[in-house]
mmCIF file of C-alpha atoms and ligand atoms in Angstrom:
data_model
loop_
_atom_site.group_PDB
_atom_site.id
_atom_site.type_symbol
_atom_site.label_atom_id
_atom_site.label_comp_id
_atom_site.label_asym_id
_atom_site.label_seq_id
_atom_site.Cartn_x
_atom_site.Cartn_y
_atom_site.Cartn_z
ATOM 1 C CA SER A 1 -12.850 7.683 -27.376
ATOM 2 C CA SER A 2 -13.627 6.382 -23.975
ATOM 3 C CA VAL A 3 -11.950 3.924 -21.780
ATOM 4 C CA SER A 4 -13.724 1.576 -19.516
ATOM 5 C CA ARG A 5 -12.098 -0.037 -16.573
ATOM 6 C CA PHE A 6 -13.779 -2.110 -13.973
ATOM 7 C CA LEU A 7 -12.345 -2.265 -10.522
ATOM 8 C CA PRO A 8 -13.111 -4.416 -7.540
ATOM 9 C CA ASP A 9 -14.063 -2.753 -4.297
ATOM 10 C CA PRO A 10 -10.832 -2.557 -2.310
ATOM 11 C CA LYS A 11 -12.685 -3.482 0.851
ATOM 12 C CA THR A 12 -13.704 -6.645 -0.920
ATOM 13 C CA VAL A 13 -10.163 -7.180 -2.109
ATOM 14 C CA ALA A 14 -8.875 -6.809 1.435
ATOM 15 C CA ALA A 15 -11.691 -8.610 3.103
ATOM 16 C CA LYS A 16 -11.708 -11.308 0.454
ATOM 17 C CA LEU A 17 -15.480 -11.320 0.809
ATOM 18 C CA GLY A 18 -15.816 -11.622 -2.905
ATOM 19 C CA VAL A 19 -19.411 -10.621 -2.400
ATOM 20 C CA ASP A 20 -19.337 -7.282 -4.120
ATOM 21 C CA LYS A 21 -18.724 -7.511 -7.822
ATOM 22 C CA GLY A 22 -20.433 -4.229 -8.677
ATOM 23 C CA PRO A 23 -18.280 -3.328 -11.666
ATOM 24 C CA ILE A 24 -18.652 -6.722 -13.318
ATOM 25 C CA HIS A 25 -22.445 -6.451 -13.090
ATOM 26 C CA LEU A 26 -22.312 -3.110 -14.887
ATOM 27 C CA VAL A 27 -20.327 -4.697 -17.705
ATOM 28 C CA GLU A 28 -22.599 -7.698 -17.874
ATOM 29 C CA ALA A 29 -25.567 -5.310 -18.047
ATOM 30 C CA GLY A 30 -24.022 -4.228 -21.362
ATOM 31 C CA LEU A 31 -22.492 -0.836 -20.550
ATOM 32 C CA PRO A 32 -19.539 -1.106 -22.986
ATOM 33 C CA LYS A 33 -21.917 -1.889 -25.883
ATOM 34 C CA GLN A 34 -24.297 0.894 -24.784
ATOM 35 C CA LEU A 35 -21.423 3.400 -24.883
ATOM 36 C CA ALA A 36 -20.305 2.129 -28.281
ATOM 37 C CA GLU A 37 -23.852 2.748 -29.498
ATOM 38 C CA LEU A 38 -23.410 6.374 -28.388
ATOM 39 C CA GLY A 39 -20.481 6.563 -30.777
ATOM 40 C CA TRP A 40 -17.655 6.074 -28.295
ATOM 41 C CA LYS A 41 -14.703 3.890 -29.179
ATOM 42 C CA VAL A 42 -14.729 1.788 -26.041
ATOM 43 C CA GLN A 43 -11.506 0.224 -24.896
ATOM 44 C CA PHE A 44 -12.389 -2.112 -22.075
ATOM 45 C CA ASP A 45 -9.158 -3.253 -20.520
ATOM 46 C CA GLY A 46 -10.760 -5.815 -18.311
ATOM 47 C CA HIS A 47 -11.418 -6.108 -14.654
ATOM 48 C CA HIS A 48 -8.381 -5.069 -12.773
ATOM 49 C CA GLN A 49 -7.310 -7.916 -10.571
ATOM 50 C CA PHE A 50 -5.079 -7.064 -7.674
ATOM 51 C CA GLU A 51 -3.276 -9.632 -5.663
ATOM 52 C CA GLU A 52 -5.223 -9.619 -2.443
ATOM 53 C CA ILE A 53 -3.625 -8.725 0.838
ATOM 54 C CA PRO A 54 -5.060 -11.086 3.445
ATOM 55 C CA THR A 55 -6.765 -9.103 6.185
ATOM 56 C CA GLU A 56 -4.378 -10.510 8.775
ATOM 57 C CA ASP A 57 -1.508 -8.888 6.799
ATOM 58 C CA ASP A 58 -3.284 -5.524 6.634
ATOM 59 C CA PRO A 59 -4.017 -4.476 10.220
ATOM 60 C CA PRO A 60 -5.443 -0.983 10.810
ATOM 61 C CA ILE A 61 -3.058 1.985 10.883
ATOM 62 C CA GLY A 62 -4.525 4.108 13.665
ATOM 63 C CA LYS A 63 -8.232 3.967 12.920
ATOM 64 C CA LEU A 64 -7.780 3.339 9.171
ATOM 65 C CA LYS A 65 -9.057 -0.050 8.002
ATOM 66 C CA ASN A 66 -7.478 -2.071 5.167
ATOM 67 C CA PRO A 67 -4.980 0.749 4.563
ATOM 68 C CA ARG A 68 -2.410 -1.251 2.575
ATOM 69 C CA SER A 69 -4.879 -2.884 0.196
ATOM 70 C CA VAL A 70 -6.778 0.374 -0.380
ATOM 71 C CA SER A 71 -3.510 2.215 -0.965
ATOM 72 C CA ARG A 72 -2.209 -0.439 -3.348
ATOM 73 C CA VAL A 73 -5.416 -0.555 -5.406
ATOM 74 C CA CYS A 74 -5.691 3.244 -5.561
ATOM 75 C CA GLN A 75 -2.057 3.638 -6.576
ATOM 76 C CA ALA A 76 -2.560 1.146 -9.410
ATOM 77 C CA VAL A 77 -5.719 2.993 -10.462
ATOM 78 C CA ALA A 78 -3.913 6.356 -10.455
ATOM 79 C CA LYS A 79 -1.347 4.963 -12.877
ATOM 80 C CA VAL A 80 -3.877 3.385 -15.242
ATOM 81 C CA VAL A 81 -6.172 6.431 -15.274
ATOM 82 C CA GLY A 82 -3.188 8.732 -15.794
ATOM 83 C CA ASP A 83 -1.893 6.593 -18.660
ATOM 84 C CA HIS A 84 -5.279 6.532 -20.420
ATOM 85 C CA ALA A 85 -5.768 10.270 -19.909
ATOM 86 C CA LYS A 86 -2.323 10.952 -21.368
ATOM 87 C CA LYS A 87 -3.363 9.003 -24.461
ATOM 88 C CA GLY A 88 -6.287 11.399 -24.867
ATOM 89 C CA GLN A 89 -8.830 8.876 -23.686
ATOM 90 C CA LEU A 90 -11.638 9.527 -21.187
ATOM 91 C CA PRO A 91 -11.160 7.120 -18.262
ATOM 92 C CA LEU A 92 -14.468 5.726 -17.003
ATOM 93 C CA THR A 93 -13.980 4.013 -13.638
ATOM 94 C CA LEU A 94 -16.745 1.839 -12.237
ATOM 95 C CA GLY A 95 -16.537 1.086 -8.522
ATOM 96 C CA GLY A 96 -16.445 -0.243 -6.073
ATOM 97 C CA ASP A 97 -15.555 1.825 -3.103
ATOM 98 C CA HIS A 98 -15.317 5.609 -3.369
ATOM 99 C CA SER A 99 -11.839 5.415 -1.816
ATOM 100 C CA LEU A 100 -10.864 4.651 -5.431
ATOM 101 C CA ALA A 101 -11.336 8.358 -6.179
ATOM 102 C CA MET A 102 -7.905 8.920 -4.578
ATOM 103 C CA GLY A 103 -6.564 6.983 -7.548
ATOM 104 C CA THR A 104 -8.831 8.226 -10.323
ATOM 105 C CA ILE A 105 -8.536 11.930 -9.451
ATOM 106 C CA SER A 106 -4.781 11.623 -8.887
ATOM 107 C CA GLY A 107 -4.561 10.144 -12.371
ATOM 108 C CA THR A 108 -6.664 12.915 -13.895
ATOM 109 C CA LEU A 109 -4.660 15.658 -12.161
ATOM 110 C CA GLU A 110 -1.423 14.214 -13.513
ATOM 111 C CA LYS A 111 -2.609 14.887 -17.066
ATOM 112 C CA TYR A 112 -4.889 17.856 -16.283
ATOM 113 C CA PRO A 113 -3.379 19.697 -13.285
ATOM 114 C CA ASP A 114 -6.022 22.432 -13.662
ATOM 115 C CA ALA A 115 -8.954 20.007 -13.666
ATOM 116 C CA CYS A 116 -11.916 20.739 -11.391
ATOM 117 C CA VAL A 117 -13.873 18.050 -9.559
ATOM 118 C CA ILE A 118 -17.643 17.744 -9.300
ATOM 119 C CA TRP A 119 -18.300 15.369 -6.388
ATOM 120 C CA VAL A 120 -21.875 14.049 -6.348
ATOM 121 C CA ASP A 121 -22.529 12.256 -3.077
ATOM 122 C CA ALA A 122 -24.661 12.095 0.065
ATOM 123 C CA HIS A 123 -21.333 12.336 1.925
ATOM 124 C CA ALA A 124 -18.342 14.690 1.756
ATOM 125 C CA ASP A 125 -15.757 11.853 1.943
ATOM 126 C CA ILE A 126 -13.356 14.397 3.439
ATOM 127 C CA ASN A 127 -12.583 12.944 6.868
ATOM 128 C CA THR A 128 -8.938 12.892 7.917
ATOM 129 C CA ALA A 129 -7.117 10.211 9.941
ATOM 130 C CA GLU A 130 -8.020 12.386 12.939
ATOM 131 C CA THR A 131 -11.693 13.150 12.199
ATOM 132 C CA THR A 132 -12.853 9.783 10.855
ATOM 133 C CA ASP A 133 -15.088 7.877 13.251
ATOM 134 C CA SER A 134 -15.466 4.728 11.171
ATOM 135 C CA GLY A 135 -11.879 4.346 9.931
ATOM 136 C CA ASN A 136 -13.383 3.420 6.539
ATOM 137 C CA ILE A 137 -11.197 5.059 3.937
ATOM 138 C CA HIS A 138 -14.143 5.597 1.547
ATOM 139 C CA GLY A 139 -15.038 8.481 3.912
ATOM 140 C CA MET A 140 -11.631 10.131 3.419
ATOM 141 C CA PRO A 141 -10.451 10.349 -0.231
ATOM 142 C CA ALA A 142 -11.047 14.104 -0.641
ATOM 143 C CA SER A 143 -8.861 14.954 2.375
ATOM 144 C CA PHE A 144 -5.885 13.083 0.894
ATOM 145 C CA LEU A 145 -6.373 14.690 -2.541
ATOM 146 C CA LEU A 146 -6.469 18.160 -0.917
ATOM 147 C CA GLY A 147 -3.553 17.448 1.428
ATOM 148 C CA ILE A 148 -5.701 18.102 4.516
ATOM 149 C CA GLY A 149 -5.018 16.429 7.882
ATOM 150 C CA PRO A 150 -2.138 14.480 9.431
ATOM 151 C CA LYS A 151 0.246 12.676 7.119
ATOM 152 C CA VAL A 152 -0.383 8.957 6.694
ATOM 153 C CA GLU A 153 2.771 7.282 5.397
ATOM 154 C CA GLU A 154 0.791 4.623 3.504
ATOM 155 C CA PHE A 155 -0.854 7.344 1.416
ATOM 156 C CA SER A 156 2.141 9.607 0.945
ATOM 157 C CA TRP A 157 1.991 8.743 -2.783
ATOM 158 C CA VAL A 158 -1.188 10.865 -3.095
ATOM 159 C CA LYS A 159 0.125 14.239 -4.231
ATOM 160 C CA PRO A 160 -2.037 17.075 -2.806
ATOM 161 C CA LEU A 161 -2.700 18.493 -6.265
ATOM 162 C CA LEU A 162 -6.369 19.354 -5.759
ATOM 163 C CA LYS A 163 -7.103 22.901 -4.579
ATOM 164 C CA PRO A 164 -10.143 23.770 -2.397
ATOM 165 C CA HIS A 165 -11.605 26.120 -5.041
ATOM 166 C CA ARG A 166 -11.443 23.354 -7.635
ATOM 167 C CA ILE A 167 -13.891 20.953 -5.949
ATOM 168 C CA VAL A 168 -17.645 21.374 -5.519
ATOM 169 C CA TYR A 169 -20.176 19.002 -3.929
ATOM 170 C CA ILE A 170 -23.783 18.275 -4.948
ATOM 171 C CA GLY A 171 -26.220 16.128 -2.945
ATOM 172 C CA LEU A 172 -24.730 16.287 0.589
ATOM 173 C CA ARG A 173 -27.015 15.255 3.432
ATOM 174 C CA ASP A 174 -24.871 13.154 5.809
ATOM 175 C CA VAL A 175 -21.760 15.176 6.706
ATOM 176 C CA ASP A 176 -19.855 14.514 9.937
ATOM 177 C CA GLN A 177 -18.999 17.310 12.380
ATOM 178 C CA GLY A 178 -15.306 17.144 11.549
ATOM 179 C CA GLU A 179 -16.116 17.318 7.839
ATOM 180 C CA ARG A 180 -18.340 20.374 8.319
ATOM 181 C CA ARG A 181 -15.453 22.116 10.034
ATOM 182 C CA ILE A 182 -13.074 21.186 7.188
ATOM 183 C CA LEU A 183 -15.488 22.415 4.506
ATOM 184 C CA ARG A 184 -15.922 25.700 6.369
ATOM 185 C CA GLU A 185 -12.246 26.267 7.186
ATOM 186 C CA HIS A 186 -11.129 25.556 3.618
ATOM 187 C CA GLY A 187 -13.968 27.467 2.002
ATOM 188 C CA ILE A 188 -15.062 24.432 0.023
ATOM 189 C CA LYS A 189 -18.332 24.972 -1.843
ATOM 190 C CA ALA A 190 -21.079 22.429 -1.244
ATOM 191 C CA PHE A 191 -24.673 22.267 -2.484
ATOM 192 C CA SER A 192 -26.595 20.074 -0.054
ATOM 193 C CA MET A 193 -30.023 18.611 -0.663
ATOM 194 C CA HIS A 194 -31.375 21.771 1.001
ATOM 195 C CA GLU A 195 -30.052 23.881 -1.877
ATOM 196 C CA VAL A 196 -31.314 21.341 -4.413
ATOM 197 C CA ASP A 197 -34.811 21.731 -2.933
ATOM 198 C CA LYS A 198 -34.500 25.498 -2.665
ATOM 199 C CA TYR A 199 -33.092 26.349 -6.118
ATOM 200 C CA GLY A 200 -33.836 23.278 -8.189
ATOM 201 C CA ILE A 201 -31.187 21.058 -9.770
ATOM 202 C CA GLY A 202 -30.821 23.246 -12.875
ATOM 203 C CA ARG A 203 -29.751 26.297 -10.902
ATOM 204 C CA VAL A 204 -27.610 24.244 -8.501
ATOM 205 C CA VAL A 205 -25.597 22.693 -11.331
ATOM 206 C CA GLU A 206 -25.173 26.116 -12.937
ATOM 207 C CA MET A 207 -23.948 27.614 -9.631
ATOM 208 C CA ALA A 208 -21.660 24.641 -9.022
ATOM 209 C CA LEU A 209 -20.111 24.954 -12.490
ATOM 210 C CA ASP A 210 -19.833 28.752 -12.120
ATOM 211 C CA HIS A 211 -17.916 28.176 -8.890
ATOM 212 C CA VAL A 212 -15.306 25.681 -10.102
ATOM 213 C CA ASN A 213 -15.325 26.342 -13.844
ATOM 214 C CA PRO A 214 -16.545 29.919 -14.449
ATOM 215 C CA GLY A 215 -15.488 30.187 -18.091
ATOM 216 C CA ARG A 216 -16.183 26.507 -18.736
ATOM 217 C CA LYS A 217 -12.501 26.322 -19.786
ATOM 218 C CA LEU A 218 -11.232 23.832 -17.196
ATOM 219 C CA PRO A 219 -11.332 20.040 -17.639
ATOM 220 C CA ILE A 220 -13.954 18.386 -15.420
ATOM 221 C CA HIS A 221 -13.605 15.161 -13.439
ATOM 222 C CA LEU A 222 -17.101 13.979 -12.405
ATOM 223 C CA SER A 223 -17.025 11.606 -9.417
ATOM 224 C CA PHE A 224 -20.556 10.249 -8.935
ATOM 225 C CA ASP A 225 -21.345 8.179 -5.811
ATOM 226 C CA VAL A 226 -24.688 6.514 -6.509
ATOM 227 C CA ASP A 227 -25.663 7.003 -2.860
ATOM 228 C CA ALA A 228 -26.245 10.643 -3.828
ATOM 229 C CA LEU A 229 -29.474 9.304 -5.311
ATOM 230 C CA ASP A 230 -32.394 8.537 -3.047
ATOM 231 C CA PRO A 231 -32.278 4.930 -1.753
ATOM 232 C CA SER A 232 -35.593 4.334 -3.564
ATOM 233 C CA VAL A 233 -33.663 4.983 -6.793
ATOM 234 C CA ALA A 234 -30.322 3.321 -5.954
ATOM 235 C CA PRO A 235 -30.939 0.940 -3.045
ATOM 236 C CA SER A 236 -28.005 -1.427 -3.438
ATOM 237 C CA THR A 237 -25.161 0.699 -2.093
ATOM 238 C CA GLY A 238 -23.000 0.659 1.031
ATOM 239 C CA THR A 239 -24.160 3.777 2.880
ATOM 240 C CA PRO A 240 -27.709 4.708 1.790
ATOM 241 C CA VAL A 241 -29.192 7.944 3.224
ATOM 242 C CA ARG A 242 -32.838 9.006 2.881
ATOM 243 C CA GLY A 243 -33.852 12.204 1.115
ATOM 244 C CA GLY A 244 -31.582 11.953 -1.927
ATOM 245 C CA LEU A 245 -31.640 13.039 -5.554
ATOM 246 C CA THR A 246 -34.424 11.789 -7.777
ATOM 247 C CA PHE A 247 -33.636 9.644 -10.805
ATOM 248 C CA ARG A 248 -34.006 12.722 -13.025
ATOM 249 C CA GLU A 249 -31.965 15.064 -10.790
ATOM 250 C CA GLY A 250 -29.076 12.589 -10.871
ATOM 251 C CA HIS A 251 -29.299 12.281 -14.633
ATOM 252 C CA TYR A 252 -29.647 16.041 -15.108
ATOM 253 C CA ILE A 253 -26.274 16.554 -13.409
ATOM 254 C CA CYS A 254 -24.642 14.076 -15.797
ATOM 255 C CA GLU A 255 -26.354 15.581 -18.877
ATOM 256 C CA ALA A 256 -25.419 19.146 -17.879
ATOM 257 C CA VAL A 257 -21.787 18.185 -17.239
ATOM 258 C CA TYR A 258 -21.617 16.466 -20.631
ATOM 259 C CA GLU A 259 -23.093 19.583 -22.287
ATOM 260 C CA THR A 260 -20.164 21.684 -21.021
ATOM 261 C CA GLY A 261 -17.889 19.684 -23.323
ATOM 262 C CA CYS A 262 -15.288 19.776 -20.527
ATOM 263 C CA LEU A 263 -15.629 16.233 -19.162
ATOM 264 C CA VAL A 264 -12.278 14.412 -19.129
ATOM 265 C CA ALA A 265 -12.875 11.661 -16.556
ATOM 266 C CA LEU A 266 -15.847 9.921 -14.946
ATOM 267 C CA ASP A 267 -16.321 7.735 -11.872
ATOM 268 C CA ILE A 268 -19.538 5.823 -11.173
ATOM 269 C CA MET A 269 -18.987 4.534 -7.636
ATOM 270 C CA GLU A 270 -20.512 2.550 -4.782
ATOM 271 C CA VAL A 271 -22.764 0.267 -6.849
ATOM 272 C CA ASN A 272 -22.768 -2.843 -4.665
ATOM 273 C CA PRO A 273 -25.204 -5.488 -5.916
ATOM 274 C CA SER A 274 -24.414 -7.808 -3.030
ATOM 275 C CA LEU A 275 -26.146 -5.548 -0.522
ATOM 276 C CA ALA A 276 -29.778 -5.930 -1.574
ATOM 277 C CA ASP A 277 -32.248 -8.379 -3.064
ATOM 278 C CA SER A 278 -31.700 -9.164 -6.721
ATOM 279 C CA GLU A 279 -34.437 -6.792 -7.937
ATOM 280 C CA SER A 280 -32.908 -3.841 -6.022
ATOM 281 C CA ALA A 281 -29.431 -4.848 -7.151
ATOM 282 C CA LYS A 282 -30.550 -4.962 -10.788
ATOM 283 C CA GLN A 283 -32.240 -1.568 -10.402
ATOM 284 C CA THR A 284 -29.046 -0.051 -8.979
ATOM 285 C CA VAL A 285 -26.849 -1.557 -11.700
ATOM 286 C CA ALA A 286 -29.251 -0.198 -14.335
ATOM 287 C CA VAL A 287 -29.089 3.281 -12.776
ATOM 288 C CA GLY A 288 -25.274 3.135 -12.777
ATOM 289 C CA CYS A 289 -25.265 2.287 -16.490
ATOM 290 C CA SER A 290 -27.837 4.995 -17.208
ATOM 291 C CA LEU A 291 -25.874 7.690 -15.350
ATOM 292 C CA ALA A 292 -22.735 6.747 -17.281
ATOM 293 C CA ARG A 293 -24.608 7.008 -20.600
ATOM 294 C CA SER A 294 -26.004 10.432 -19.654
ATOM 295 C CA ALA A 295 -22.573 11.733 -18.666
ATOM 296 C CA LEU A 296 -21.214 10.473 -21.997
ATOM 297 C CA GLY A 297 -23.763 12.092 -24.267
ATOM 298 C CA GLU A 298 -27.010 10.141 -24.221
ATOM 299 C CA THR A 299 -29.765 12.780 -24.409
ATOM 300 C CA LEU A 300 -33.534 12.496 -24.102
ATOM 301 C CA LEU A 301 -34.153 13.829 -27.613
HETATM 302 N N1 X7A B 1 -18.810 9.827 6.825
HETATM 303 C C1 X7A B 1 -18.963 8.399 6.966
HETATM 304 C C2 X7A B 1 -19.537 7.766 5.700
HETATM 305 C C3 X7A B 1 -18.636 7.769 4.534
HETATM 306 C C4 X7A B 1 -19.366 7.298 3.274
HETATM 307 C C5 X7A B 1 -18.430 7.041 2.144
HETATM 308 B B1 X7A B 1 -19.086 7.094 0.685
HETATM 309 O O1 X7A B 1 -19.521 8.446 0.418
HETATM 310 O O2 X7A B 1 -18.081 6.761 -0.274
HETATM 311 O O3 X7A B 1 -20.199 6.222 0.595
HETATM 312 C C6 X7A B 1 -19.998 8.073 8.068
HETATM 313 C C7 X7A B 1 -19.413 8.130 9.423
HETATM 314 N N2 X7A B 1 -20.358 7.826 10.514
HETATM 315 C C8 X7A B 1 -21.120 6.559 10.342
HETATM 316 C C9 X7A B 1 -21.953 6.247 11.604
HETATM 317 C C10 X7A B 1 -22.881 7.382 11.958
HETATM 318 C C11 X7A B 1 -22.138 8.708 12.011
HETATM 319 C C12 X7A B 1 -21.349 8.936 10.715
HETATM 320 C C13 X7A B 1 -17.597 7.813 7.282
HETATM 321 O O4 X7A B 1 -17.500 6.605 7.458
HETATM 322 O O5 X7A B 1 -16.625 8.586 7.340
HETATM 323 MN MN1 MN B 2 -17.917 2.492 0.184
HETATM 324 MN MN1 MN B 3 -18.651 8.705 -1.674
HETATM 325 MN MN1 MN B 4 -21.620 8.398 -0.265
#
């Protein structure tokens, strides 16, 4: 069975902008019903509401912005995802900010300590408190999960349970200098858009899976940031970068991961309908729903 949870974007929670209701749009577009039609027993436990920390009560810690609200939301998400996973359900998390992956992947690793992570993204999201230039925590979740970089008290609840050989990236094309150094020093495997062009998505996914899950015996957590797709495909997202995955390349990744039979948790992140005109927002919401369906078994034939 699957589990659907819909989370606000912690930045929105902290900033009380209330402008980005990405997850709710995905539900209103009918995703739960679409998954039920695929044969999943969908348990939708509602939009998680978190009491908001007013921005004035959540000043930056060093460069990190909204640290307390992001930490609080992610910690709550880790618990809920862990609980659902322990009940043998497949947690589907719709974001919202990719900082949430600190919560979702922590939750998955609690139940499946040997899980591997396929991180589909234009960005590596592996900055530390030292290397980040923006202070936006959505650029940092992987570093906390891997236990890389200086300790940040606020995030000490994130247990460094992810190992460098258990994460692989697909779609990278906007990686900061500090992140490049981290990927190199920790031997983390990444397939950038260069490799996608060179080998084709079929070969790239096969090489990525061979790297983190050689015998296809390990559980897979797929964390899909829709900005991995080209902005012409998913325009309504926080940090669009040109030269991304086509509609089909994005869906191929989801279909191929589903085919392994190893998928135990799925994140569809960074859909933010408030950032574009309504047509582009609708297009991006539709792509988010479509990616989720492909990762959960919808095939072309
Ligand atoms: N690496 C960035 C972007 C993170 C994107 C987060 B995701 O993947 O969840 O959407 C970019 C940092 N910086 C922005 C200005 C120009 C130089 C790079 C950062 O803020 O750390
Ligand atoms: Mn974001
Ligand atoms: Mn991301
Ligand atoms: Mn991204």
